[in-house]
Structures are given as C-alpha cells and as structure tokens.
mmCIF file of C-alpha atoms in Angstrom:
data_model
loop_
_atom_site.group_PDB
_atom_site.id
_atom_site.type_symbol
_atom_site.label_atom_id
_atom_site.label_comp_id
_atom_site.label_asym_id
_atom_site.label_seq_id
_atom_site.Cartn_x
_atom_site.Cartn_y
_atom_site.Cartn_z
ATOM 1 C CA UNK A 1371 2.321 35.792 2.610
ATOM 2 C CA UNK A 1372 5.787 35.969 4.447
ATOM 3 C CA UNK A 1373 6.298 32.467 6.402
ATOM 4 C CA UNK A 1374 6.012 33.521 10.172
ATOM 5 C CA UNK A 1375 6.302 30.149 11.347
ATOM 6 C CA UNK A 1376 8.548 29.259 14.529
ATOM 7 C CA UNK A 1377 10.163 26.468 15.847
ATOM 8 C CA UNK A 1378 11.022 26.182 19.595
ATOM 9 C CA UNK A 1379 13.948 24.140 20.679
ATOM 10 C CA UNK A 1380 13.618 22.849 24.380
ATOM 11 C CA UNK A 1381 15.031 20.251 26.667
ATOM 12 C CA UNK A 1382 12.919 17.313 27.854
ATOM 13 C CA UNK A 1383 11.662 18.079 31.668
ATOM 14 C CA UNK A 1384 12.211 15.117 33.451
ATOM 15 C CA UNK A 1385 9.666 15.980 35.811
ATOM 16 C CA UNK A 1386 6.676 15.925 33.377
ATOM 17 C CA UNK A 1387 7.905 13.131 31.111
ATOM 18 C CA UNK A 1388 7.808 11.005 34.608
ATOM 19 C CA UNK A 1389 4.689 12.222 35.502
ATOM 20 C CA UNK A 1390 2.879 10.953 32.368
ATOM 21 C CA UNK A 1391 5.059 8.128 31.664
ATOM 22 C CA UNK A 1392 2.767 5.441 33.513
ATOM 23 C CA UNK A 1393 -0.172 6.980 31.233
ATOM 24 C CA UNK A 1394 1.970 6.773 28.028
ATOM 25 C CA UNK A 1395 2.770 3.291 28.632
ATOM 26 C CA UNK A 1396 -0.544 2.553 29.180
ATOM 27 C CA UNK A 1397 -1.988 3.902 26.215
ATOM 28 C CA UNK A 1398 0.539 2.060 23.761
ATOM 29 C CA UNK A 1399 -0.349 -1.172 25.626
ATOM 30 C CA UNK A 1400 -3.756 -0.473 24.944
ATOM 31 C CA UNK A 1401 -3.431 0.301 21.312
ATOM 32 C CA UNK A 1402 -1.263 -2.593 20.659
ATOM 33 C CA UNK A 1403 -3.547 -4.943 22.203
ATOM 34 C CA UNK A 1404 -4.896 -7.500 20.053
ATOM 35 C CA UNK A 1405 -8.767 -7.520 19.573
ATOM 36 C CA UNK A 1406 -8.639 -10.703 16.840
ATOM 37 C CA UNK A 1407 -7.198 -11.999 13.887
ATOM 38 C CA UNK A 1408 -7.652 -11.722 9.864
ATOM 39 C CA UNK A 1409 -6.782 -14.505 7.848
ATOM 40 C CA UNK A 1410 -5.793 -12.021 4.756
ATOM 41 C CA UNK A 1411 -3.810 -8.688 4.399
ATOM 42 C CA UNK A 1412 -5.983 -5.720 5.140
ATOM 43 C CA UNK A 1413 -4.689 -3.039 2.761
ATOM 44 C CA UNK A 1414 -5.936 0.042 0.518
ATOM 45 C CA UNK A 1415 -3.480 0.052 -2.338
ATOM 46 C CA UNK A 1416 -6.475 -0.935 -5.135
ATOM 47 C CA UNK A 1417 -9.473 0.507 -2.950
ATOM 48 C CA UNK A 1418 -10.034 2.965 -5.846
ATOM 49 C CA UNK A 1419 -9.884 0.612 -8.954
ATOM 50 C CA UNK A 1420 -11.357 -2.308 -7.410
ATOM 51 C CA UNK A 1421 -13.430 -4.097 -4.616
ATOM 52 C CA UNK A 1422 -10.982 -3.826 -1.574
ATOM 53 C CA UNK A 1423 -10.677 -5.868 1.544
ATOM 54 C CA UNK A 1424 -10.191 -2.658 3.918
ATOM 55 C CA UNK A 1425 -13.265 -1.354 2.572
ATOM 56 C CA UNK A 1426 -15.107 -4.707 3.052
ATOM 57 C CA UNK A 1427 -14.240 -5.234 6.600
ATOM 58 C CA UNK A 1428 -15.780 -2.036 7.412
ATOM 59 C CA UNK A 1429 -18.953 -2.548 5.490
ATOM 60 C CA UNK A 1430 -19.540 -5.948 6.953
ATOM 61 C CA UNK A 1431 -18.810 -4.784 10.658
ATOM 62 C CA UNK A 1432 -21.524 -1.726 9.963
ATOM 63 C CA UNK A 1433 -24.131 -3.795 8.277
ATOM 64 C CA UNK A 1434 -23.631 -6.358 11.343
ATOM 65 C CA UNK A 1435 -24.190 -3.473 13.856
ATOM 66 C CA UNK A 1436 -26.867 -1.884 12.150
ATOM 67 C CA UNK A 1437 -29.097 -5.215 11.531
ATOM 68 C CA UNK A 1438 -28.538 -5.875 15.301
ATOM 69 C CA UNK A 1439 -30.146 -2.218 15.883
ATOM 70 C CA UNK A 1440 -32.715 -2.704 13.763
ATOM 71 C CA UNK A 1441 -34.392 -5.738 15.415
ATOM 72 C CA UNK A 1442 -37.696 -4.746 16.959
ATOM 73 C CA UNK A 1443 -38.354 -1.775 15.012
ATOM 74 C CA UNK A 1444 -40.549 -0.890 12.134
ATOM 75 C CA UNK A 1445 -37.585 -1.361 9.996
ATOM 76 C CA UNK A 1446 -36.540 -4.917 10.988
ATOM 77 C CA UNK A 1447 -37.852 -6.463 7.749
ATOM 78 C CA UNK A 1448 -35.918 -3.803 5.156
ATOM 79 C CA UNK A 1449 -32.822 -4.970 3.357
ATOM 80 C CA UNK A 1450 -29.896 -3.543 5.159
ATOM 81 C CA UNK A 1451 -26.837 -2.358 2.874
ATOM 82 C CA UNK A 1452 -23.929 -0.851 3.689
ATOM 83 C CA UNK A 1453 -21.426 2.364 2.226
ATOM 84 C CA UNK A 1454 -17.774 2.542 3.120
ATOM 85 C CA UNK A 1455 -15.122 4.603 1.481
ATOM 86 C CA UNK A 1456 -11.133 4.419 1.538
ATOM 87 C CA UNK A 1457 -9.529 6.761 3.830
ATOM 88 C CA UNK A 1458 -6.208 5.972 3.399
ATOM 89 C CA UNK A 1459 -5.505 6.014 -0.386
ATOM 90 C CA UNK A 1460 -2.602 8.114 -1.389
ATOM 91 C CA UNK A 1461 -3.092 10.954 -2.889
ATOM 92 C CA UNK A 1462 -1.590 14.436 -0.685
ATOM 93 C CA UNK A 1463 -0.876 11.817 1.657
ATOM 94 C CA UNK A 1464 2.023 10.470 -0.094
ATOM 95 C CA UNK A 1465 2.854 6.848 -1.615
ATOM 96 C CA UNK A 1466 2.878 5.410 2.082
ATOM 97 C CA UNK A 1467 -0.308 6.799 2.808
ATOM 98 C CA UNK A 1468 -2.244 3.528 2.321
ATOM 99 C CA UNK A 1469 -3.708 1.117 5.213
ATOM 100 C CA UNK A 1470 -1.336 -1.997 5.282
ATOM 101 C CA UNK A 1471 -2.228 -4.655 7.824
ATOM 102 C CA UNK A 1472 -0.564 -7.904 7.654
ATOM 103 C CA UNK A 1473 -2.267 -11.524 7.999
ATOM 104 C CA UNK A 1474 -2.309 -12.526 11.450
ATOM 105 C CA UNK A 1475 -3.265 -9.955 14.853
ATOM 106 C CA UNK A 1476 -5.442 -7.412 14.350
ATOM 107 C CA UNK A 1477 -4.554 -4.374 17.227
ATOM 108 C CA UNK A 1478 -6.646 -1.222 18.230
ATOM 109 C CA UNK A 1479 -4.204 0.743 16.117
ATOM 110 C CA UNK A 1480 -4.794 -1.238 13.032
ATOM 111 C CA UNK A 1481 -8.589 -0.594 13.264
ATOM 112 C CA UNK A 1482 -7.568 3.425 13.679
ATOM 113 C CA UNK A 1483 -5.826 2.652 10.709
ATOM 114 C CA UNK A 1484 -8.358 1.148 8.609
ATOM 115 C CA UNK A 1485 -10.934 4.051 10.158
ATOM 116 C CA UNK A 1486 -9.257 7.352 10.459
ATOM 117 C CA UNK A 1487 -12.083 9.445 11.581
ATOM 118 C CA UNK A 1488 -14.098 9.516 14.973
ATOM 119 C CA UNK A 1489 -17.405 9.136 13.214
ATOM 120 C CA UNK A 1490 -20.330 7.799 14.987
ATOM 121 C CA UNK A 1491 -22.430 5.024 13.040
ATOM 122 C CA UNK A 1492 -25.820 6.412 11.125
ATOM 123 C CA UNK A 1493 -28.660 4.504 9.374
ATOM 124 C CA UNK A 1494 -30.722 6.328 6.285
ATOM 125 C CA UNK A 1495 -33.505 5.011 5.060
ATOM 126 C CA UNK A 1496 -33.285 5.686 1.057
ATOM 127 C CA UNK A 1497 -34.871 3.861 -2.305
ATOM 128 C CA UNK A 1498 -33.139 1.880 -4.972
ATOM 129 C CA UNK A 1499 -32.966 5.084 -7.205
ATOM 130 C CA UNK A 1500 -31.126 6.920 -4.541
ATOM 131 C CA UNK A 1501 -28.990 3.720 -3.818
ATOM 132 C CA UNK A 1502 -28.164 4.106 -7.837
ATOM 133 C CA UNK A 1503 -27.287 8.099 -7.582
ATOM 134 C CA UNK A 1504 -25.426 7.595 -4.280
ATOM 135 C CA UNK A 1505 -23.226 5.195 -6.583
ATOM 136 C CA UNK A 1506 -23.360 7.546 -9.656
ATOM 137 C CA UNK A 1507 -22.037 10.200 -7.220
ATOM 138 C CA UNK A 1508 -19.319 8.016 -6.058
ATOM 139 C CA UNK A 1509 -18.192 7.350 -9.686
ATOM 140 C CA UNK A 1510 -17.060 10.965 -10.107
ATOM 141 C CA UNK A 1511 -13.860 9.925 -9.149
ATOM 142 C CA UNK A 1512 -13.305 8.644 -11.919
ATOM 143 C CA UNK A 1513 -12.355 10.370 -15.505
ATOM 144 C CA UNK A 1514 -14.202 9.822 -19.130
ATOM 145 C CA UNK A 1515 -12.527 7.107 -20.630
ATOM 146 C CA UNK A 1516 -12.678 6.729 -24.512
ATOM 147 C CA UNK A 1517 -13.400 3.426 -25.878
ATOM 148 C CA UNK A 1518 -10.222 1.972 -27.631
ATOM 149 C CA UNK A 1519 -7.698 4.299 -26.525
ATOM 150 C CA UNK A 1520 -4.561 3.100 -24.244
ATOM 151 C CA UNK A 1521 -3.108 4.319 -21.159
ATOM 152 C CA UNK A 1522 -5.726 7.051 -20.328
ATOM 153 C CA UNK A 1523 -5.332 8.654 -16.633
ATOM 154 C CA UNK A 1524 -8.159 7.034 -14.689
ATOM 155 C CA UNK A 1525 -8.650 9.224 -11.555
ATOM 156 C CA UNK A 1526 -9.888 12.635 -11.144
ATOM 157 C CA UNK A 1527 -7.420 13.940 -8.582
ATOM 158 C CA UNK A 1528 -9.534 16.613 -7.139
ATOM 159 C CA UNK A 1529 -11.866 13.739 -5.973
ATOM 160 C CA UNK A 1530 -11.097 12.735 -2.517
ATOM 161 C CA UNK A 1531 -11.242 8.925 -1.589
ATOM 162 C CA UNK A 1532 -13.345 9.407 1.270
ATOM 163 C CA UNK A 1533 -16.024 10.169 -1.026
ATOM 164 C CA UNK A 1534 -15.620 7.396 -3.015
ATOM 165 C CA UNK A 1535 -18.632 5.272 -1.475
ATOM 166 C CA UNK A 1536 -18.760 1.559 -2.285
ATOM 167 C CA UNK A 1537 -22.018 0.232 -1.563
ATOM 168 C CA UNK A 1538 -22.082 -3.497 -0.146
ATOM 169 C CA UNK A 1539 -25.320 -5.641 -0.446
ATOM 170 C CA UNK A 1540 -25.590 -5.153 -4.305
ATOM 171 C CA UNK A 1541 -23.555 -5.722 -7.072
ATOM 172 C CA UNK A 1542 -23.037 -3.597 -10.099
ATOM 173 C CA UNK A 1543 -20.578 -2.143 -12.955
ATOM 174 C CA UNK A 1544 -19.142 1.358 -13.788
ATOM 175 C CA UNK A 1545 -19.286 2.464 -17.321
ATOM 176 C CA UNK A 1546 -16.024 4.742 -17.746
ATOM 177 C CA UNK A 1547 -17.091 5.732 -21.226
ATOM 178 C CA UNK A 1548 -20.118 7.391 -19.658
ATOM 179 C CA UNK A 1549 -19.720 11.316 -18.451
ATOM 180 C CA UNK A 1550 -20.140 11.866 -14.899
ATOM 181 C CA UNK A 1551 -23.809 12.691 -13.482
ATOM 182 C CA UNK A 1552 -22.162 14.674 -10.356
ATOM 183 C CA UNK A 1553 -18.768 17.070 -10.066
ATOM 184 C CA UNK A 1554 -16.560 16.615 -7.437
ATOM 185 C CA UNK A 1555 -18.468 18.372 -5.071
ATOM 186 C CA UNK A 1556 -21.861 16.335 -5.860
ATOM 187 C CA UNK A 1557 -23.522 18.741 -7.881
ATOM 188 C CA UNK A 1558 -25.785 17.644 -10.453
ATOM 189 C CA UNK A 1559 -23.730 18.049 -14.125
ATOM 190 C CA UNK A 1560 -25.691 15.812 -16.453
ATOM 191 C CA UNK A 1561 -29.050 14.228 -15.651
ATOM 192 C CA UNK A 1562 -28.822 11.783 -18.507
ATOM 193 C CA UNK A 1563 -25.357 10.356 -17.277
ATOM 194 C CA UNK A 1564 -25.441 6.930 -16.482
ATOM 195 C CA UNK A 1565 -22.005 5.255 -15.243
ATOM 196 C CA UNK A 1566 -23.720 2.709 -12.959
ATOM 197 C CA UNK A 1567 -25.060 -0.377 -15.012
ATOM 198 C CA UNK A 1568 -26.142 -3.928 -14.240
ATOM 199 C CA UNK A 1569 -27.103 -2.780 -10.865
ATOM 200 C CA UNK A 1570 -28.913 -5.669 -9.075
ATOM 201 C CA UNK A 1571 -29.873 -6.607 -5.553
ATOM 202 C CA UNK A 1572 -30.311 -10.498 -4.970
ATOM 203 C CA UNK A 1573 -29.810 -11.228 -8.676
ATOM 204 C CA UNK A 1574 -32.295 -9.066 -9.657
ATOM 205 C CA UNK A 1575 -32.475 -5.568 -11.512
ATOM 206 C CA UNK A 1576 -32.903 -3.140 -8.416
ATOM 207 C CA UNK A 1577 -36.154 -1.670 -7.820
ATOM 208 C CA UNK A 1578 -36.020 2.033 -8.188
ATOM 209 C CA UNK A 1579 -39.113 2.010 -5.508
ATOM 210 C CA UNK A 1580 -37.799 -0.730 -2.991
ATOM 211 C CA UNK A 1581 -36.826 0.783 0.245
ATOM 212 C CA UNK A 1582 -33.314 -0.220 1.590
ATOM 213 C CA UNK A 1583 -31.728 0.944 4.925
ATOM 214 C CA UNK A 1584 -27.856 2.051 4.424
ATOM 215 C CA UNK A 1585 -25.800 1.584 7.250
ATOM 216 C CA UNK A 1586 -23.348 4.485 7.068
ATOM 217 C CA UNK A 1587 -21.738 7.376 9.325
ATOM 218 C CA UNK A 1588 -22.939 10.629 10.613
ATOM 219 C CA UNK A 1589 -20.863 12.788 8.255
ATOM 220 C CA UNK A 1590 -22.309 11.146 5.156
ATOM 221 C CA UNK A 1591 -25.556 10.699 6.889
ATOM 222 C CA UNK A 1592 -25.906 14.471 7.560
ATOM 223 C CA UNK A 1593 -24.913 15.704 4.068
ATOM 224 C CA UNK A 1594 -21.185 15.345 3.948
ATOM 225 C CA UNK A 1595 -20.277 14.967 0.266
ATOM 226 C CA UNK A 1596 -23.367 15.755 -0.491
ATOM 227 C CA UNK A 1597 -24.677 12.363 -1.722
ATOM 228 C CA UNK A 1598 -28.392 11.881 -3.001
ATOM 229 C CA UNK A 1599 -30.139 10.037 -0.179
ATOM 230 C CA UNK A 1600 -28.136 11.217 2.467
ATOM 231 C CA UNK A 1601 -28.730 14.996 2.954
ATOM 232 C CA UNK A 1602 -29.685 14.676 6.749
ATOM 233 C CA UNK A 1603 -33.716 14.026 6.277
ATOM 234 C CA UNK A 1604 -33.397 10.238 5.753
ATOM 235 C CA UNK A 1605 -31.483 9.453 9.148
ATOM 236 C CA UNK A 1606 -33.228 6.518 10.971
ATOM 237 C CA UNK A 1607 -30.783 5.521 13.588
ATOM 238 C CA UNK A 1608 -28.160 7.868 15.314
ATOM 239 C CA UNK A 1609 -26.117 5.072 17.033
ATOM 240 C CA UNK A 1610 -23.911 6.236 20.230
ATOM 241 C CA UNK A 1611 -21.105 3.999 19.191
ATOM 242 C CA UNK A 1612 -18.151 4.893 16.963
ATOM 243 C CA UNK A 1613 -17.568 3.287 13.696
ATOM 244 C CA UNK A 1614 -14.196 2.035 14.939
ATOM 245 C CA UNK A 1615 -15.577 1.028 17.969
ATOM 246 C CA UNK A 1616 -18.167 -1.024 15.725
ATOM 247 C CA UNK A 1617 -15.239 -2.901 13.928
ATOM 248 C CA UNK A 1618 -13.548 -3.654 17.273
ATOM 249 C CA UNK A 1619 -16.843 -4.984 18.544
ATOM 250 C CA UNK A 1620 -17.424 -7.020 15.175
ATOM 251 C CA UNK A 1621 -13.771 -8.454 15.229
ATOM 252 C CA UNK A 1622 -13.994 -9.460 19.015
ATOM 253 C CA UNK A 1623 -17.407 -11.299 18.428
ATOM 254 C CA UNK A 1624 -15.929 -13.073 15.170
ATOM 255 C CA UNK A 1625 -12.355 -14.008 16.521
ATOM 256 C CA UNK A 1626 -10.665 -14.159 13.020
ATOM 257 C CA UNK A 1627 -11.796 -12.236 10.258
ATOM 258 C CA UNK A 1628 -11.935 -13.455 6.433
ATOM 259 C CA UNK A 1629 -11.881 -9.742 4.996
ATOM 260 C CA UNK A 1630 -11.268 -10.949 0.931
ATOM 261 C CA UNK A 1631 -13.026 -8.633 -1.462
ATOM 262 C CA UNK A 1632 -16.387 -10.449 -2.904
ATOM 263 C CA UNK A 1633 -15.981 -8.345 -6.252
ATOM 264 C CA UNK A 1634 -19.677 -7.038 -5.927
ATOM 265 C CA UNK A 1635 -18.121 -3.902 -8.418
ATOM 266 C CA UNK A 1636 -16.204 -3.485 -11.459
ATOM 267 C CA UNK A 1637 -15.611 -1.840 -14.316
ATOM 268 C CA UNK A 1638 -17.629 -2.706 -17.425
ATOM 269 C CA UNK A 1639 -15.707 -4.042 -20.317
ATOM 270 C CA UNK A 1640 -14.295 -1.625 -22.894
ATOM 271 C CA UNK A 1641 -12.311 -3.834 -25.360
ATOM 272 C CA UNK A 1642 -9.176 -2.275 -26.509
ATOM 273 C CA UNK A 1643 -9.079 0.232 -23.786
ATOM 274 C CA UNK A 1644 -6.379 1.043 -21.014
ATOM 275 C CA UNK A 1645 -6.025 3.167 -18.030
ATOM 276 C CA UNK A 1646 -3.526 3.706 -15.722
ATOM 277 C CA UNK A 1647 -3.322 4.775 -12.000
ATOM 278 C CA UNK A 1648 -0.851 5.309 -9.157
ATOM 279 C CA UNK A 1649 -0.541 3.712 -6.006
ATOM 280 C CA UNK A 1650 2.111 2.855 -3.131
ATOM 281 C CA UNK A 1651 5.168 0.919 -4.433
ATOM 282 C CA UNK A 1652 4.264 -1.882 -1.707
ATOM 283 C CA UNK A 1653 1.087 -2.423 -4.262
ATOM 284 C CA UNK A 1654 3.158 -5.015 -6.217
ATOM 285 C CA UNK A 1655 2.868 -7.542 -3.412
ATOM 286 C CA UNK A 1656 -0.883 -7.845 -4.204
ATOM 287 C CA UNK A 1657 -0.855 -6.891 -7.418
ATOM 288 C CA UNK A 1658 -2.099 -10.192 -8.846
ATOM 289 C CA UNK A 1659 -4.701 -10.763 -5.950
ATOM 290 C CA UNK A 1660 -7.112 -8.124 -6.687
ATOM 291 C CA UNK A 1661 -10.579 -9.535 -7.552
ATOM 292 C CA UNK A 1662 -12.375 -8.864 -10.809
ATOM 293 C CA UNK A 1663 -9.762 -6.824 -12.777
ATOM 294 C CA UNK A 1664 -6.293 -7.628 -14.501
ATOM 295 C CA UNK A 1665 -3.614 -5.311 -12.881
ATOM 296 C CA UNK A 1666 0.047 -5.128 -14.547
ATOM 297 C CA UNK A 1667 3.231 -2.867 -13.468
ATOM 298 C CA UNK A 1668 3.219 0.170 -15.742
ATOM 299 C CA UNK A 1669 6.950 1.685 -14.084
ATOM 300 C CA UNK A 1670 7.281 4.442 -11.740
ATOM 301 C CA UNK A 1671 4.672 7.083 -11.232
ATOM 302 C CA UNK A 1672 5.496 10.805 -9.900
ATOM 303 C CA UNK A 1673 6.895 11.686 -6.581
ATOM 304 C CA UNK A 1674 7.708 8.123 -5.001
ATOM 305 C CA UNK A 1675 4.184 6.466 -6.474
ATOM 306 C CA UNK A 1676 4.255 3.220 -8.564
ATOM 307 C CA UNK A 1677 2.093 3.211 -11.590
ATOM 308 C CA UNK A 1678 -0.093 0.519 -12.768
ATOM 309 C CA UNK A 1679 -2.206 -0.528 -15.657
ATOM 310 C CA UNK A 1680 -5.515 -2.033 -16.479
ATOM 311 C CA UNK A 1681 -7.099 -3.639 -19.439
ATOM 312 C CA UNK A 1682 -10.895 -2.599 -19.194
#
C-alpha cells in the first residue's frame, strides 16, 4: 500500500503550554513520587527463562490483595495462588524493552513499568487439573528441545510474553523434551503432551480435584489468551482496583519490598543439552544472580540483543 503518513511541523503555542504547565508538572511530580523501597533490583531480562523478581512482586501483591478480599466469603478457606506474566520482555519492543528498576526508591512510574496495562484485579476458582493445564498453556512459549543436542533456540518468537503466566504458590518443572500441549493461540495440539512435571502444592503432588483460587486480571479471567480454567465462567471476584493500584498499595503497606525470586519453577534437567535465548545487553549485570539456572554469555544476538546460553 502507498505510504500516506503525514508529519506536521508546527511551532509551540505558548498560550497552550502555559495553560497546561501546572497540570503537567503536577503529573510528573506524582509519577516520580516514591511509594516505598525495594531491597533488590526489579528487572525482567530473564523473565522468560527463570523465576523472575519483576513477575514475583506482581504475584505477591495480587495474592495479598485477593486473600484480603476473600475474607468473610465462602472461599475464605481455599488456597490462593497467583498468576502473572512479564509484559516488558524484549521481542518486537527491542533490546531496551525490559523492566529495570534499581535497588532503592520505587515510584509510581516504576509500578507502571512493572505493570503496563490498566487491567483490573480478578480471581477465578479452578481445580488442580486446571492449574496444570494453565501452566501447560504457558509452556507453549518454548520450542521442543532435543535431548543431548547443543545450542538449540529456546523461545518461540510467535508467542507473546504476556501469555507466559507463572503461577506462584506451587512448584513445578518444565520438560522441554516434550511437545507443547497447546499452540500459541491456546488451541489444543496434543492431549498426551506433558511438559509440566513434578507439580506440587505444599510439598505434595497437586490433587487434580482440589479447588484453588487464582489471583489474576480481567483480561486473563475473561478468556484473554484462551487459558484452561479462565474462559469467563470461573470468576469469583471482580475487584474495583487495577492491578497497578494493588501493587502500589502492597508496596506502601510493606514500606520496603524484597522481590527476590524463589525459583518455584525451573526447567527439568536434560544432561548434555544446551539452549540459546536473546535478551537485553544490560542483562549481563544480573546473569550470575538468576536462581535455579546457570546462564552464560554467548555473544551478540541480532538487532542489538545479547545472546545467552543455558545448560539444561
């Protein structure tokens, strides 16, 4: 198609600038205002390959909020898990498109960086079997890996990072030697596929029939991403607060947060096998601090990205 884009070059209008200057300055002051502190960096450079602090803090805040909202309801005694995904994780956004909040003050603008979208908090009621399939859907972001082979490409580029949900409150491994159960749109591919292994709750294999409350957002709960157990018919809480506001409230209450990831998920061991993935160049400062996985530099990737290797 013919390019019909138009660029208009006009001079600033001082009357308009003066009229909105106070509101603009007040807005900047608001978003720069510290709401608390973090005692560790919050970054998403490795959010697609290991448990991650920027996703962890979202999950912790969501779980805290939903547990409060469940008090006094018929669901008060059920276990609450939390599902969250990395929003800024490179991809088409480029090698600078990552969350990166330094240790120290956390401002409103940092929370907006952690949680890009104006979603509102939701909770759904699902079974242990649906918890597993929710994770199987997430695990579609990975290519199938051949045991014993080296330097295989790990990530499926057609799978958006915002559909890579990590569920906090359970422990699990992802067996990359298995095919994906679902395709990148959530359509069932292989009923027998079993990437999620050693899935446990409180140290015991998860009961497929046990009921769990999952803290999430309105997009996911209403069917966004086509996740098992989240098709709009399992919602038990439609909260008025945005997920961003939930995070802010949690940080304000805590004062100082400790967002270090707890490695509740990792790849299943695959001796003699390695995979490659690309992330932002600034990731090199954190590569030796990622829990549950050994990550080493592997040179330059395309388009300004840096390449890293994982020995499975």
